[in-house]
XYZ file of C-alpha atoms in Angstrom:
148
model
C 0.000 0.000 0.000
C 2.819 2.395 0.755
C 4.335 1.965 -2.689
C 1.024 2.915 -4.358
C 0.970 6.271 -2.553
C 4.543 6.985 -3.557
C 3.883 6.167 -7.208
C 0.765 8.339 -7.433
C 2.526 11.677 -6.844
C 5.219 10.725 -9.315
C 2.557 9.929 -11.907
C 0.852 13.279 -11.351
C 4.097 15.176 -11.731
C 4.899 13.330 -14.927
C 1.506 14.103 -16.494
C 1.231 17.801 -15.600
C 1.098 19.950 -18.741
C 4.051 22.163 -19.467
C 3.488 25.878 -18.989
C 2.842 27.703 -22.244
C 5.481 30.122 -23.486
C 4.819 33.797 -22.683
C 2.903 35.723 -25.334
C 5.880 38.033 -25.875
C 7.776 35.092 -27.383
C 5.164 35.151 -30.145
C 4.982 38.894 -30.797
C 3.506 39.208 -34.318
C 5.479 42.399 -34.985
C 8.702 40.385 -34.877
C 7.873 38.735 -38.208
C 8.804 42.075 -39.836
C 11.671 43.065 -37.536
C 12.769 43.862 -33.998
C 13.298 47.609 -34.493
C 10.424 49.837 -35.572
C 10.385 53.509 -36.534
C 7.250 55.183 -35.206
C 5.884 58.586 -36.206
C 3.201 60.518 -34.317
C 0.466 61.762 -36.669
C -1.788 63.650 -34.233
C -2.008 64.512 -30.539
C -4.934 64.834 -28.119
C -4.449 66.569 -24.772
C -7.067 65.941 -22.068
C -7.225 68.308 -19.109
C -8.722 68.302 -15.634
C -11.369 70.858 -16.727
C -13.208 68.007 -18.535
C -12.024 69.023 -21.971
C -9.765 67.548 -24.603
C -8.158 69.364 -27.495
C -6.166 68.282 -30.510
C -2.759 69.603 -31.367
C 0.199 69.061 -33.586
C 2.337 66.051 -32.677
C 5.958 66.448 -31.684
C 8.096 66.536 -34.848
C 10.279 63.553 -35.623
C 10.152 59.858 -34.928
C 10.981 57.453 -32.138
C 12.278 53.875 -32.208
C 10.520 50.875 -30.727
C 13.559 48.654 -30.195
C 12.583 45.158 -29.058
C 16.163 43.889 -29.520
C 17.370 46.133 -26.661
C 14.040 46.215 -24.749
C 13.644 49.989 -25.024
C 11.897 52.825 -26.810
C 14.201 55.623 -27.926
C 12.700 59.102 -27.742
C 15.656 61.250 -28.807
C 17.804 61.861 -26.843
C 16.425 59.552 -24.101
C 15.612 55.853 -24.039
C 12.889 54.306 -21.878
C 13.002 50.647 -20.857
C 10.172 48.363 -21.971
C 8.625 47.002 -18.767
C 6.625 44.325 -20.588
C 4.887 43.668 -23.875
C 2.430 41.127 -25.114
C 0.109 40.283 -27.985
C -3.559 39.518 -27.584
C -6.457 38.546 -29.770
C -9.983 39.295 -28.613
C -12.690 36.911 -29.780
C -15.212 38.675 -31.996
C -13.036 41.760 -32.465
C -12.489 43.019 -36.008
C -8.868 43.669 -35.035
C -6.780 40.581 -35.761
C -4.100 41.106 -33.138
C -3.163 43.866 -30.748
C 0.245 44.446 -29.213
C 0.559 46.326 -25.939
C 3.948 47.734 -24.897
C 4.197 49.113 -21.358
C 7.141 51.412 -20.653
C 9.009 51.974 -17.380
C 7.762 55.598 -17.242
C 4.085 54.445 -17.406
C 3.561 55.356 -21.045
C 1.835 52.659 -23.084
C 1.833 51.806 -26.787
C -1.233 50.046 -28.249
C -0.628 48.808 -31.792
C -2.580 46.816 -34.360
C -1.563 45.812 -37.898
C -2.986 47.831 -40.769
C -3.033 44.606 -42.804
C -3.100 41.523 -40.562
C -2.035 39.267 -43.442
C 0.979 41.520 -44.185
C 0.358 40.995 -47.922
C -0.195 44.676 -48.735
C 1.349 46.471 -45.751
C 3.583 45.861 -42.745
C 2.595 49.137 -41.047
C 1.203 49.002 -37.516
C -1.069 51.819 -36.314
C -2.076 52.744 -32.811
C -1.634 55.132 -29.938
C 0.992 56.248 -27.455
C -0.849 56.975 -24.198
C 0.910 59.133 -21.627
C -0.892 59.491 -18.273
C -0.255 62.715 -16.365
C -1.134 63.868 -12.876
C -1.511 67.634 -13.014
C -3.745 69.988 -14.968
C -3.150 67.760 -18.000
C -4.548 64.278 -17.293
C -3.288 62.486 -20.396
C -1.695 62.950 -23.784
C -2.661 60.515 -26.515
C -0.693 60.470 -29.757
C -1.837 58.558 -32.824
C 1.163 56.763 -34.304
C 2.229 54.764 -37.349
C 5.110 52.277 -37.059
C 7.129 50.662 -39.839
C 10.103 48.293 -39.643
C 13.313 50.324 -39.405
C 15.722 50.123 -42.311
C 18.988 48.759 -40.922
C-alpha cells in the first residue's frame, strides 16, 4: 500500500502539462523586424477641466527597439517594462500588441493589414498618463520596420 501512494505523486508530476510560453515570445510584430520607426500623426491633450483638445504632434520619430528592450525618444531611451500580444474573440482587429514602458507610457498597436500581404505598417496610440492639470496625452502613431 505504501508503494502505491509513492507512485501516485510521481505519476501526477509526470503528467502535468508544461506551462505555455509567454505571449511576448510570439509577438507578431517580430515577423517584420525587432526595431520599428514610429511617427506621431496627431495629438490629443485631455485636461482636468473636462475638456480635450487636438494639437500638432511632436516633430520627428521614435524607435521601438525590441532587440534592446527599449523605446528611444531622442535623446532619451525608456526601458520596456513588458509587452504582449492579444487577440480578442469577436473583435475586427486581428491582433493587438501592448507595450508598457518603465515611465508608465503605453503603446497600443494593431496591424494595418493583418495578413501583411499589402502592408507591414502598424497603427495605434501612445498613451501618456499625467497627474496635473493635463490628465493624459494621446498620440496617434504609425510604425514601420526600421531600415537597418
